[in-house]
Coordinates of C-alpha atoms in Angstrom, one line a residue:
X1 CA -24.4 17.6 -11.9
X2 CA -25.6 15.6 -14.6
X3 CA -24.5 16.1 -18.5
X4 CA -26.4 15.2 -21.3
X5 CA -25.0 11.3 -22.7
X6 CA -23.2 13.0 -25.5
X7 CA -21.1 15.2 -23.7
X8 CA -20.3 12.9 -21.1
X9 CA -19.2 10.1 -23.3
X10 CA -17.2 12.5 -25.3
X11 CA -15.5 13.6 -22.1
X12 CA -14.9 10.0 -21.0
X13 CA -13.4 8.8 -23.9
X14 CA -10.8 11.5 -24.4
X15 CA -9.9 11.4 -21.0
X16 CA -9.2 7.9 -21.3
X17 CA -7.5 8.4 -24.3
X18 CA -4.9 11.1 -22.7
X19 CA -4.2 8.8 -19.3
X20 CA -3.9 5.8 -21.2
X21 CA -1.7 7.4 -23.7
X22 CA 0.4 8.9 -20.4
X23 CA 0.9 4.5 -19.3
X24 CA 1.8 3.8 -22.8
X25 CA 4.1 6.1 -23.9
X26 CA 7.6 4.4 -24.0
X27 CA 6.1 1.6 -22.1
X28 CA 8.7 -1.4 -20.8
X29 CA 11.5 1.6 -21.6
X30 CA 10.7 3.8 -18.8
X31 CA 11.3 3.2 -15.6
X32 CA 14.6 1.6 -16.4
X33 CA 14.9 -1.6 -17.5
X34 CA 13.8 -4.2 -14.8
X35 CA 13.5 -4.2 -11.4
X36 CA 14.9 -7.4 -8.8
X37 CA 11.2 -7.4 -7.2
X38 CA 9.8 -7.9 -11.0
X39 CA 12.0 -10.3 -12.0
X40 CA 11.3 -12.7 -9.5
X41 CA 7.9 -12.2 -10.3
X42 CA 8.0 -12.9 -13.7
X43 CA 10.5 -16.0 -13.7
X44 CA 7.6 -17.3 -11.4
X45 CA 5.2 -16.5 -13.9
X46 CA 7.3 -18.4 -16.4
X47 CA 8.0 -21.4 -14.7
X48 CA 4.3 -21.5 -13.5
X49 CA 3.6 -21.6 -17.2
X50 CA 6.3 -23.8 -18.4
X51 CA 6.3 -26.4 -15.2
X52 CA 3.3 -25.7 -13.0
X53 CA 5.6 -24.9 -10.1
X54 CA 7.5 -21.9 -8.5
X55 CA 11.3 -20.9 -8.0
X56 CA 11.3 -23.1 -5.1
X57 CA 9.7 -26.3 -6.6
X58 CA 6.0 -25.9 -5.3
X59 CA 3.1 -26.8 -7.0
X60 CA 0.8 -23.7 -7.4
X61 CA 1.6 -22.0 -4.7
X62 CA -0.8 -19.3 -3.1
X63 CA 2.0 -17.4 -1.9
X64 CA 6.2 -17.5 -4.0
X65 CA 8.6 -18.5 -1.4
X66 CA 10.7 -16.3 -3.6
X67 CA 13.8 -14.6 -1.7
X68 CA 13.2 -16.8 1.3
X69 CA 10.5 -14.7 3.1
X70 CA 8.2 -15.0 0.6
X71 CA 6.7 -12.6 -2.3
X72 CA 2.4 -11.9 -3.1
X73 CA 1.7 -14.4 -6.2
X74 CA -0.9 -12.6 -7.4
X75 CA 1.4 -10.7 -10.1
X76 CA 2.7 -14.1 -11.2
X77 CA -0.3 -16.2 -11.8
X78 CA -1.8 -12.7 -13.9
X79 CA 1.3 -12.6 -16.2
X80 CA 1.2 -16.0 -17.0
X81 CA -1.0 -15.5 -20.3
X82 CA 1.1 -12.9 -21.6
X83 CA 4.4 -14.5 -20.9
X84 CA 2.9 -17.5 -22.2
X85 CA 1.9 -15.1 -25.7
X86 CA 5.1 -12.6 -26.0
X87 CA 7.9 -14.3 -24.0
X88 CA 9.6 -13.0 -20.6
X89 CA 10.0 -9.9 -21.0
X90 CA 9.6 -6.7 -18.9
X91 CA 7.4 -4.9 -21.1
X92 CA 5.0 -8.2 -21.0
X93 CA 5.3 -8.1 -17.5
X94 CA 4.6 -4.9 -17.1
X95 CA 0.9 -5.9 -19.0
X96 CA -0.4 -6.4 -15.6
X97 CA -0.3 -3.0 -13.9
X98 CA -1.0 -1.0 -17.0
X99 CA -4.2 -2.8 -17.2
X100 CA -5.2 -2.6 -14.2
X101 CA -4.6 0.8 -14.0
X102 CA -6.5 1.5 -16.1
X103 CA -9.7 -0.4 -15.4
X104 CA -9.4 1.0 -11.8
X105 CA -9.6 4.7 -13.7
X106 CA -12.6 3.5 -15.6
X107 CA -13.9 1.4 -11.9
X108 CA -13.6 5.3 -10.2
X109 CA -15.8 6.9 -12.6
X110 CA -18.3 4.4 -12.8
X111 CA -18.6 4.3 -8.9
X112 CA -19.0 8.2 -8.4
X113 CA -21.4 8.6 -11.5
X114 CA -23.2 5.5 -10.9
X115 CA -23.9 6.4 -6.9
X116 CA -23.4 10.3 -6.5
X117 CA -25.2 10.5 -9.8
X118 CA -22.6 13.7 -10.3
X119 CA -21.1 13.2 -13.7
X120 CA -18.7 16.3 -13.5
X121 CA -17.1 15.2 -10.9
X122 CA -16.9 11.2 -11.7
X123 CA -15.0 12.7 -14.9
X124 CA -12.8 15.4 -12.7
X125 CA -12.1 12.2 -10.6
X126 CA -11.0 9.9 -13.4
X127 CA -8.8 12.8 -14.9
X128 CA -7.6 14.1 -11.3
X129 CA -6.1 10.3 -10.6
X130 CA -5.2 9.2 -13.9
X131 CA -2.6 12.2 -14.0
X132 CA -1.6 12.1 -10.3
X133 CA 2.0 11.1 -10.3
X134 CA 1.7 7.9 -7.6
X135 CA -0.8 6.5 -10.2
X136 CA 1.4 7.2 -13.3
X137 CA 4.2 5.4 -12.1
X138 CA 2.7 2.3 -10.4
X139 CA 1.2 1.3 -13.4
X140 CA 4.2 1.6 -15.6
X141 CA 6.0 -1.2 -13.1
X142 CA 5.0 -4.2 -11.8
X143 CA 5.7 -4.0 -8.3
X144 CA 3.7 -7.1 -7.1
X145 CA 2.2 -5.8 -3.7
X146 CA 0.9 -2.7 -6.0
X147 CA -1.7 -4.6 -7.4
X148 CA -3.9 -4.1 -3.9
X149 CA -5.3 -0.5 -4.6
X150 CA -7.4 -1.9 -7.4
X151 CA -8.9 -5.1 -6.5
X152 CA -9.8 -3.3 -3.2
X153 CA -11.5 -0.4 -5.4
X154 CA -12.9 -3.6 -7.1
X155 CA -14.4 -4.9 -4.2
X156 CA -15.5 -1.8 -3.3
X157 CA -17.2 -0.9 -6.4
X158 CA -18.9 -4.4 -7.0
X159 CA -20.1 -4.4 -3.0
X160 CA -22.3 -1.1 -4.3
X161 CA -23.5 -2.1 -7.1
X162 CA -24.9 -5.6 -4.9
X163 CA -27.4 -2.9 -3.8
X164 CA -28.9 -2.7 -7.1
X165 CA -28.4 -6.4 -8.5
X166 CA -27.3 -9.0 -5.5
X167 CA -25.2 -11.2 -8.1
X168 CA -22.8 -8.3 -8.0
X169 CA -21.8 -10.0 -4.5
X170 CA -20.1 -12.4 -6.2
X171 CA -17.9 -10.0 -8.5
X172 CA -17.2 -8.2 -5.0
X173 CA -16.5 -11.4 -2.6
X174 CA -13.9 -12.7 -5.4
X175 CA -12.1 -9.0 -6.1
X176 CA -11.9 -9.1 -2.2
X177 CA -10.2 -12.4 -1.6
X178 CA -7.9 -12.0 -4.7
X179 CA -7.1 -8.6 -3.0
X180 CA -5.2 -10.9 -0.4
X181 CA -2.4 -12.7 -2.9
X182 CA -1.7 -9.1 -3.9
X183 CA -0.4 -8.5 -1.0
X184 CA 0.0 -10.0 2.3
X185 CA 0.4 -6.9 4.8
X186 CA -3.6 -6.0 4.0
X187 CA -4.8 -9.4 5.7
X188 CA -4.8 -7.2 8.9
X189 CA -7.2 -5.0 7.5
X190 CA -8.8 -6.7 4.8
X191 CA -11.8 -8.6 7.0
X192 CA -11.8 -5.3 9.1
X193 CA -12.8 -3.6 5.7
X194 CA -15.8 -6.4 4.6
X195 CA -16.7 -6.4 8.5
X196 CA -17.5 -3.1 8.4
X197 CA -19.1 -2.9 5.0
X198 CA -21.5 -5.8 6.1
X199 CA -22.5 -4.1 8.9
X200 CA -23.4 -1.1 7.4
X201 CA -25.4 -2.8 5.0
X202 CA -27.0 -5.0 7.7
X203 CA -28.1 -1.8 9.7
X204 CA -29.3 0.2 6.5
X205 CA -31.8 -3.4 6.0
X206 CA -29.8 -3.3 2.5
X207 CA -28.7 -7.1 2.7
X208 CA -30.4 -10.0 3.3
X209 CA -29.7 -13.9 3.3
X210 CA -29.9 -14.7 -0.5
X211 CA -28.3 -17.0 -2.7
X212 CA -25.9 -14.6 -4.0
X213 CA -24.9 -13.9 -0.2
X214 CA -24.8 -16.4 0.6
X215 CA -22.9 -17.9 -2.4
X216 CA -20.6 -14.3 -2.3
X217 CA -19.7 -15.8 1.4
X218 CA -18.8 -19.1 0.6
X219 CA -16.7 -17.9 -2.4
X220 CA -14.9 -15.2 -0.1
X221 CA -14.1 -18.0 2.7
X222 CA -12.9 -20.4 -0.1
X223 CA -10.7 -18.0 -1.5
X224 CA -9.3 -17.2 1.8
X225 CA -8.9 -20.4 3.1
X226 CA -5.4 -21.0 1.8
X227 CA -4.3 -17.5 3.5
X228 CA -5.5 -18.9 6.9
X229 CA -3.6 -21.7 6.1
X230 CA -0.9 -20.4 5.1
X231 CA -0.1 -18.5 8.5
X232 CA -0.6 -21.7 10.4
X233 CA 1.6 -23.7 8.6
X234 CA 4.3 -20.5 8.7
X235 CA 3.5 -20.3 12.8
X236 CA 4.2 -23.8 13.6
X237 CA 0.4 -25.1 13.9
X238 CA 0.5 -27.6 10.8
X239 CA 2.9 -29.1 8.2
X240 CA 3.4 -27.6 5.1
X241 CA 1.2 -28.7 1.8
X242 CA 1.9 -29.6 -1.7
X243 CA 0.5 -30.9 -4.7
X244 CA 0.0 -30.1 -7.7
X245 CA -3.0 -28.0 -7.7
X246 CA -2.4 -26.0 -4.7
X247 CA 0.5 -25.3 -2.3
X248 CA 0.6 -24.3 1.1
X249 CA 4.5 -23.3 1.2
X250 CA 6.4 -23.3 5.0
X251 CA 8.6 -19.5 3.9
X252 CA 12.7 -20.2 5.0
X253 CA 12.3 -17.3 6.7
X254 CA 8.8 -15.6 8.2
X255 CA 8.3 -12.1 8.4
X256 CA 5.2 -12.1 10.5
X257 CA 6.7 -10.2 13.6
X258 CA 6.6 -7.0 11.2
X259 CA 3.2 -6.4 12.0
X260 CA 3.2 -5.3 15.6
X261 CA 1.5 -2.7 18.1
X262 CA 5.0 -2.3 19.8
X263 CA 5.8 0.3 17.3
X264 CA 2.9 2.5 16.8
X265 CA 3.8 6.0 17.7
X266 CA 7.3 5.7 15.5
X267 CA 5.2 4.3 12.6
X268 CA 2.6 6.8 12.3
X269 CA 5.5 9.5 12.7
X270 CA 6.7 8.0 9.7
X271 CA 3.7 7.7 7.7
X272 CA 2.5 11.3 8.5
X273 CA 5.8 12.5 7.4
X274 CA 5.8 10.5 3.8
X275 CA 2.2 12.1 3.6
X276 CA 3.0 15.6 4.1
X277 CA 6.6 15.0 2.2
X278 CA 5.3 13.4 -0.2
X279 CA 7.8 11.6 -0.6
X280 CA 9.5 8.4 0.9
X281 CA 13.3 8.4 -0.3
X282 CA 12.8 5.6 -3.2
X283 CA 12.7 7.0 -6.6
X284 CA 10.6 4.0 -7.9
X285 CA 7.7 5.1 -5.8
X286 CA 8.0 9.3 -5.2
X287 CA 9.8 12.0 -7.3
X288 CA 11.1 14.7 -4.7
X289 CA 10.0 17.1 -7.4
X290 CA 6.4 16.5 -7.8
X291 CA 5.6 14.1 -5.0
X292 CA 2.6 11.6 -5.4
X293 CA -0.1 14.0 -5.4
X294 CA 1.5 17.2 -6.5
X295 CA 2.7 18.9 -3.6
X296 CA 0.2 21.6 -3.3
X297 CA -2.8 19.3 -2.7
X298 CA -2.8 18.3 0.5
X299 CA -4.9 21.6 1.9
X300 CA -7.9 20.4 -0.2
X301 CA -7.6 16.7 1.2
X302 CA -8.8 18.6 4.3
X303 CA -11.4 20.4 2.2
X304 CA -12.6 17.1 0.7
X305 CA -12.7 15.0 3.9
X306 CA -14.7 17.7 5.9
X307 CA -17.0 18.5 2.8
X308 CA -17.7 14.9 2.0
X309 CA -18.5 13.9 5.8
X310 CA -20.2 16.9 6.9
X311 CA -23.6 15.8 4.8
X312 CA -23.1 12.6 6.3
X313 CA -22.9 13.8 9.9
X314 CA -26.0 16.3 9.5
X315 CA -28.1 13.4 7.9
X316 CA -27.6 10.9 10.6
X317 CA -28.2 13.6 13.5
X318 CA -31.4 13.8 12.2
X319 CA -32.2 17.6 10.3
X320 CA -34.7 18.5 8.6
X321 CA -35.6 16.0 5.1
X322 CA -35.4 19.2 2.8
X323 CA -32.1 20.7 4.5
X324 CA -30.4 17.4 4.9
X325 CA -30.8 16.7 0.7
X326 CA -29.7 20.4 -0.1
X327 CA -26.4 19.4 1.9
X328 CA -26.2 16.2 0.6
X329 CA -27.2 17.0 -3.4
X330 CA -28.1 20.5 -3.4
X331 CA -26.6 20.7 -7.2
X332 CA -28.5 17.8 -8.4
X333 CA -31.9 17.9 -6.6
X334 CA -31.3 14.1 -6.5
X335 CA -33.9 12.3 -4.7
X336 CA -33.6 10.3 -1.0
X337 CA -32.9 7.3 -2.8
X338 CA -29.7 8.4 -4.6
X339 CA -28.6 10.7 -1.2
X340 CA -28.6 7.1 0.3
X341 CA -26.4 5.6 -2.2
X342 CA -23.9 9.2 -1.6
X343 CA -23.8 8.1 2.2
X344 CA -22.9 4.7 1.0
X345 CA -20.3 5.8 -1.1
X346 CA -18.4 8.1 1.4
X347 CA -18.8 5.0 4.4
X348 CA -16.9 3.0 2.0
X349 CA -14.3 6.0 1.2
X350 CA -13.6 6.4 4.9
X351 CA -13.7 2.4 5.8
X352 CA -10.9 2.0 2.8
X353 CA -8.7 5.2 4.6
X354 CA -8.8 4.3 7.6
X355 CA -7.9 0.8 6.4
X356 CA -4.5 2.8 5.4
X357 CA -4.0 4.4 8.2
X358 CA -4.2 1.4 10.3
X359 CA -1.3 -0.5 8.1
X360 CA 0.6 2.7 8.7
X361 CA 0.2 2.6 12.1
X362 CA 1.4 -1.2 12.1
X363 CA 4.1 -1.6 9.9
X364 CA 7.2 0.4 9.0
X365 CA 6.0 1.6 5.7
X366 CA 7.1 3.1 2.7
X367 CA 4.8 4.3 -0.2
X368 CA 4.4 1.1 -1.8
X369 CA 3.7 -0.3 1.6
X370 CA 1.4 1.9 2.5
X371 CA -0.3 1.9 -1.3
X372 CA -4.0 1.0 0.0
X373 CA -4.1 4.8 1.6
X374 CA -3.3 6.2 -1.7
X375 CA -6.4 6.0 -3.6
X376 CA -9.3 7.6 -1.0
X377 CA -6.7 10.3 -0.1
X378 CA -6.7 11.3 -4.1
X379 CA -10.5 10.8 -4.2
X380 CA -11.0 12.9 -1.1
X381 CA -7.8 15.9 -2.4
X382 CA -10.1 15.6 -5.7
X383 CA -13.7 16.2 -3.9
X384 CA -12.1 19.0 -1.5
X385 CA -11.2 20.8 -5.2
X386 CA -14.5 20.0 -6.6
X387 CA -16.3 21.4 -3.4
X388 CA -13.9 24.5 -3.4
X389 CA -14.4 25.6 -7.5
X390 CA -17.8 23.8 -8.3
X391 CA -20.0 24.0 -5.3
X392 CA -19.3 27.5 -3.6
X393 CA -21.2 29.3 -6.1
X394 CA -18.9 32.9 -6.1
X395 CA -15.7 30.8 -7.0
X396 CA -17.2 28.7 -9.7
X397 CA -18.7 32.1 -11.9
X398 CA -14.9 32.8 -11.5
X399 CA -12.5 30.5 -11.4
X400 CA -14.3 27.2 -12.2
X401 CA -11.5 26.8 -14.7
X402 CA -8.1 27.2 -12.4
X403 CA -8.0 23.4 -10.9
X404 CA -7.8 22.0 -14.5
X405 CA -5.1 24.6 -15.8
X406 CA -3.3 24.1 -12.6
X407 CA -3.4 20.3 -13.1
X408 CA -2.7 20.0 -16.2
X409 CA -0.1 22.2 -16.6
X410 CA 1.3 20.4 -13.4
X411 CA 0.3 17.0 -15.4
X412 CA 2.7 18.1 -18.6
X413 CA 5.5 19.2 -16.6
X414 CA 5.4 15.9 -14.9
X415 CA 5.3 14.1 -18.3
X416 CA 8.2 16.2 -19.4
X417 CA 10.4 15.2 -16.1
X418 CA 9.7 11.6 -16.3
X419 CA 10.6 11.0 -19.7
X420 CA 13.9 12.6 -19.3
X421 CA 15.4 13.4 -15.9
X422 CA 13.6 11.2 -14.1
X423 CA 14.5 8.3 -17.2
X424 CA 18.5 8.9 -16.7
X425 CA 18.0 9.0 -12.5
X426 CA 15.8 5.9 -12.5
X427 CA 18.1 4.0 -15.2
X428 CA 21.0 2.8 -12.6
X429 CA 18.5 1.3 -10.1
X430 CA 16.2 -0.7 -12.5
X431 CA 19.8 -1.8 -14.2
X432 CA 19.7 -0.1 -17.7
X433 CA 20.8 -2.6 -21.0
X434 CA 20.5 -5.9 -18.2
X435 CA 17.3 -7.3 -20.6
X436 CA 20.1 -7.2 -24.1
X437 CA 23.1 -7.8 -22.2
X438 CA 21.5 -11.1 -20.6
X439 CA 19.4 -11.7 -24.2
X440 CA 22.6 -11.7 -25.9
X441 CA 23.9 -14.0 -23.2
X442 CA 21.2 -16.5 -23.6
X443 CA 21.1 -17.0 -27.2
X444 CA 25.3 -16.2 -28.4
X445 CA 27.4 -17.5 -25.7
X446 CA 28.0 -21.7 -26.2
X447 CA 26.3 -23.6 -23.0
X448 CA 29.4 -24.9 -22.1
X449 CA 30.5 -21.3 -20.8
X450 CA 30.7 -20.3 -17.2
X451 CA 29.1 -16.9 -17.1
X452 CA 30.6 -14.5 -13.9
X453 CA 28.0 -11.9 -13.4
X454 CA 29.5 -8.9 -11.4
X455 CA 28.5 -7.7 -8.2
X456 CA 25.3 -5.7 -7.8
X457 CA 23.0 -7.3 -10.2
X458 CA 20.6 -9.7 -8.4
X459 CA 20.1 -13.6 -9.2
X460 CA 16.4 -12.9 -10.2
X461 CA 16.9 -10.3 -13.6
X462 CA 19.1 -13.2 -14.6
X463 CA 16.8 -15.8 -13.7
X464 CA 14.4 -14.5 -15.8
X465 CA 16.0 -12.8 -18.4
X466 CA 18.1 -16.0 -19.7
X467 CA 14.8 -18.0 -19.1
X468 CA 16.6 -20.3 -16.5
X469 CA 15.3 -23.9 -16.8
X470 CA 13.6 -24.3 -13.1
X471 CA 15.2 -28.2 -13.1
X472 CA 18.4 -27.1 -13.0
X473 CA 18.2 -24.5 -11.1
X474 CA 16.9 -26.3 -8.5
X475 CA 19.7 -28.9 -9.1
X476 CA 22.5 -26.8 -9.0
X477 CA 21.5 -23.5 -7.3
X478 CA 24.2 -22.6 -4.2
X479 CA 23.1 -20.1 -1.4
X480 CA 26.3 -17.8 0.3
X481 CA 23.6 -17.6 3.6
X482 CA 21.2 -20.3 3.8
X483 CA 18.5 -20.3 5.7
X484 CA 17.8 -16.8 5.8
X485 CA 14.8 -14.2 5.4
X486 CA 16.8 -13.0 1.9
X487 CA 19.1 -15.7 0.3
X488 CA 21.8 -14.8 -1.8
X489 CA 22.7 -16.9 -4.9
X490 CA 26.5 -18.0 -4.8
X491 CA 25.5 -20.1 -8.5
X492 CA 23.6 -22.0 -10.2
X493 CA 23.8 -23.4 -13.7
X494 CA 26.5 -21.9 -15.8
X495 CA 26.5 -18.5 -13.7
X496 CA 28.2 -17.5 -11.1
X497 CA 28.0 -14.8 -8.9
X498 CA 31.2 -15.1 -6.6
X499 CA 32.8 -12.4 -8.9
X500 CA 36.1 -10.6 -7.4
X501 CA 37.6 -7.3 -9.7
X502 CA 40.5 -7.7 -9.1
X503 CA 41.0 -11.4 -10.2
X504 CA 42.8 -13.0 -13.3
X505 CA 40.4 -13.9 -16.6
X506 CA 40.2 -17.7 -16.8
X507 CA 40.3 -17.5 -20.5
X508 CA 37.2 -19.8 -20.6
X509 CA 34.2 -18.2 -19.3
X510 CA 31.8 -14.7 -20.2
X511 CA 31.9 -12.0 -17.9
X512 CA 28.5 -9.9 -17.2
X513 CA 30.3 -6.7 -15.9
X514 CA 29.0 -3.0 -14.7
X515 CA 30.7 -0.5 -16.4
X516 CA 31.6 1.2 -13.1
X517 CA 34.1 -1.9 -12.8
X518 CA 36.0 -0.3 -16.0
X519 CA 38.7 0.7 -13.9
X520 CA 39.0 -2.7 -12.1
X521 CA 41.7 -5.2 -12.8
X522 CA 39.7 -7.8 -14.6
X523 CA 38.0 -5.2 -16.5
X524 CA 41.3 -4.0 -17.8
X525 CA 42.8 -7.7 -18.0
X526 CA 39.4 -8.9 -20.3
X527 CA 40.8 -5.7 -22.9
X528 CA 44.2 -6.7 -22.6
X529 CA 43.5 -10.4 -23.3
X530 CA 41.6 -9.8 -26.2
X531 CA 37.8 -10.9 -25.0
X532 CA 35.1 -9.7 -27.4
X533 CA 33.0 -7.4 -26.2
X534 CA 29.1 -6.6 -26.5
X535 CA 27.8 -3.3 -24.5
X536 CA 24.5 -2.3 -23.4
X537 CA 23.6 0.6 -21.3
X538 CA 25.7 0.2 -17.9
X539 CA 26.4 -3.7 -19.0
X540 CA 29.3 -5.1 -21.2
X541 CA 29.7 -8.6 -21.8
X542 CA 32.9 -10.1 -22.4
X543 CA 33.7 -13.2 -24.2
X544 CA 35.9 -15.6 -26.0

């Protein structure tokens, strides 16, 4: 269906306007205040920028060594210009996703108006996922590993338009490699996902050797490169590398036996149930209430899949020319040309699912784990709706209106939930006040204190939240459990984390203490003995 260029662009833009307004709205206050997985990330990012090495000392790293098995850089090395222009804080952290969130909202409308040439449903599309919960809250976090939905769609998106313009490769070959320091579980699937696109292309006599393919290739395998590397050097092939333009990092602990085929049957038992749960237990990535694509949905991800394959199918099995373009475009009298670009579209759509499928079949996943099915499953719950209320003919002279109320309405409730229930449930786990308490910390307390931070509040939120200088942490930084897949910090410069309750103040040094401790013995000795106190959300610092 195609709109005139006014209408459309007035559509766009306030579209965008609502799902951008729906990232920004108390954005770095909700979720929570900072998450352990974040922090690490940024303190990489800021001693990237300050010293041109990671937590554990390397020179640019392609991948952190972070807790000990290792964390996706990508994150990191993208923060670094706005920790470098607004400081390390969560809400400059939290730059990354929201951008790229919203870019890959803009990336799905140009792909389904630009090759199914149907502009009501590239704008349904951009609306349907921009106001799907899963989408919502992975932008308004940055979760490291959930930067791989996007620069696959990227790849994706710039691998089509290489039809039109071959320079495009390029665009597509680096959105594709950088797809791999977002995270490391899709290198299983990743060269499975270009392998199959190539071919495809190869077969259809769309590709040929060219500079830009062949320069797209070269780029991809240099990009790479340092992946292939990596996993030798953490296998026990070859040494590990440093310098200090690139580091090839040996992890203290690998987690490579998590990928395995000895699991399959349990795995995809677990997958299928977070898909038809919607829901995976962990409140940063699902909301029992709403799930990630509102509850109701799944029926027409059935719709969608069958309705967008079935043209497909009939087209290859060789039917008639004018029956197969009805199927195929029978709304938009498109010509064989742009049917051609559909087919290509939907290949790609079914190469990037089953791409999710196959890490859920692999891997123990949660949502976040799993985050490269997410995507084509909304694309495909959004076409099954389309196909339902647009293209059968008798519904859309009725109800071509009840998906949008429904969504919407579904959209503001949502909204409503996750700037108030949702912000009080979500406060305890992303540590509520930690960002002031520790700020306070950092710039009130005289160096020469020792600083006891209670139990349950991770090494990284104060790593980066007191902007820990990366010398002396490496200097003076003790592990309880060393070597291990997840260290734990006993200390490291003035703080300490071997905190017991129930022990005597020392009169000397702060205390960083939960407010659920109020009842403990210190808690009630640092009253008794007169420490100053300075509260902040669930935090309360005591001093001399």
């Amino acid at each position: 269906m195609i709109l005139d260029k006014r209408t459309r662009l007035i559509a766009f833009w306030c579209i965008l306007a609502l799902l951008i307004f729906a990232r920004l709205y108390q954005f770095g206050l909700v979720p929570g205040d900072i998450n352990q997985d974040e922090a690490f990330a940024g303190y990489n990012a800021y001693t990237l920028f300050h010293d041109g090495r990671d937590s554990f000392g390397y020179g640019m790293p392609m991948y952190l060594t972070a807790w000990g098995s290792g964390m996706n850089a990508l994150e990191s090395y993208l923060a670094i210009p706005f920790i470098a222009l607004f400081g390390p804080h969560t809400w400059s952290l939290r730059l990354v996703p929201l951008i790229l969130s919203v870019l890959s909202l803009v990336t799905i409308y140009k792909l389904i108006h630009n090759f199914m040439k149907n502009d009501v449903f590239a704008l349904f599309a951009m609306l349907f996922t921009g106001i799907m919960p899963w989408h919502i809250m992975l932008s308004r976090w940055a979760l490291e590993s959930n930067l791989a939905p996007a620069f696959l769609l990227f790849g994706c998106y710039f691998f089509l338009k290489g039809l039109e313009k071959e320079k495009y490769y390029i665009f597509a070959a680096v959105c594709y490699g950088l797809s791999l320091y977002s995270y490391a579980t899709i290198w299983v699937v990743v060269p499975f996902i270009i392998l199959a696109e190539v071919i495809y292309f190869i077969l259809k006599k769309k590709i040929r050797l060219t500079k830009y393919t062949i320069s797209a290739g070269i780029i991809l395998i240099m990009i790479s490169l340092p992946a292939v590397l990596f996993l030798l050097v953490n296998m026990g092939y070859m040494d590990e590398f440093r310098s200090g333009i690139l580091s090839i990092p040996k992890l203290v602990g690998f987690r490579g036996g998590e990928i395995s085929f000895s699991n399959l049957s349990e795995n995809l038992d677990n997958l299928f149930n977070i898909i038809l749960n919607q829901n995976d237990g962990l409140i940063w990535n699902t909301t029992n209430e709403f799930g990630l694509i509102y509850k109701y949905s799944l029926p027409f991800s059935v719709v969608g899949l069958g309705a967008i394959t079935a043209p497909v199918v009939l087209k290859n099995m060789s039917i008639s020319s004018s029956e197969s373009n009805n199927i195929v475009n029978k709304s938009d009298n498109t010509t064989e040309t742009k049917g051609n670009k559909n087919i290509s579209l939907v290949f790609f759509l079914i190469v990037h699912l089953i791409a999710g499928f196959v890490v859920g079949a692999l891997i123990s996943v949660n949502v976040n784990r799993v985050n490269i099915l997410w995507l084509p499953l909304i694309l495909l719950t959004a076409y099954g709706i389309y196909f339902v209320f647009y293209e059968i003919k008798w519904i859309r002279d009725r109800l071509v209106w009840l998906p949008l109320a429904v969504y919407l309405f579904s959209f503001v409730r949502f909204e409503m939930y996750y700037f108030t229930e949702y912000k009080k449930n979500i406060n305890f786990d992303f540590c509520e006040g930690i960002e002031d308490a520790l700020t306070f910390v950092k710039d009130d307390l005289a160096d020469e204190n020792l600083i006891y931070i209670a139990p349950g509040l991770n090494y990284a939120r104060v790593m980066f939240l007191t902007e820990q200088d990366l010398d002396e942490y490496l200097d003076t930084v003790e592990y309880t459990n060393y070597p291990s897949a997840f260290l734990d910090v006993k200390s490291f410069g003035r703080y300490s984390f071997d905190l017991n309750t129930e022990s005597e103040p020392d009169n000397t040094s702060a205390y960083v203490v939960d407010n659920s401790f109020d009842d403990s013995y210190l808690v009630s000795r640092l009253y008794e003995c007169g420490y100053n106190n300075y509260k902040s959300g669930r935090y309360t610092v005591f001093y001399k």
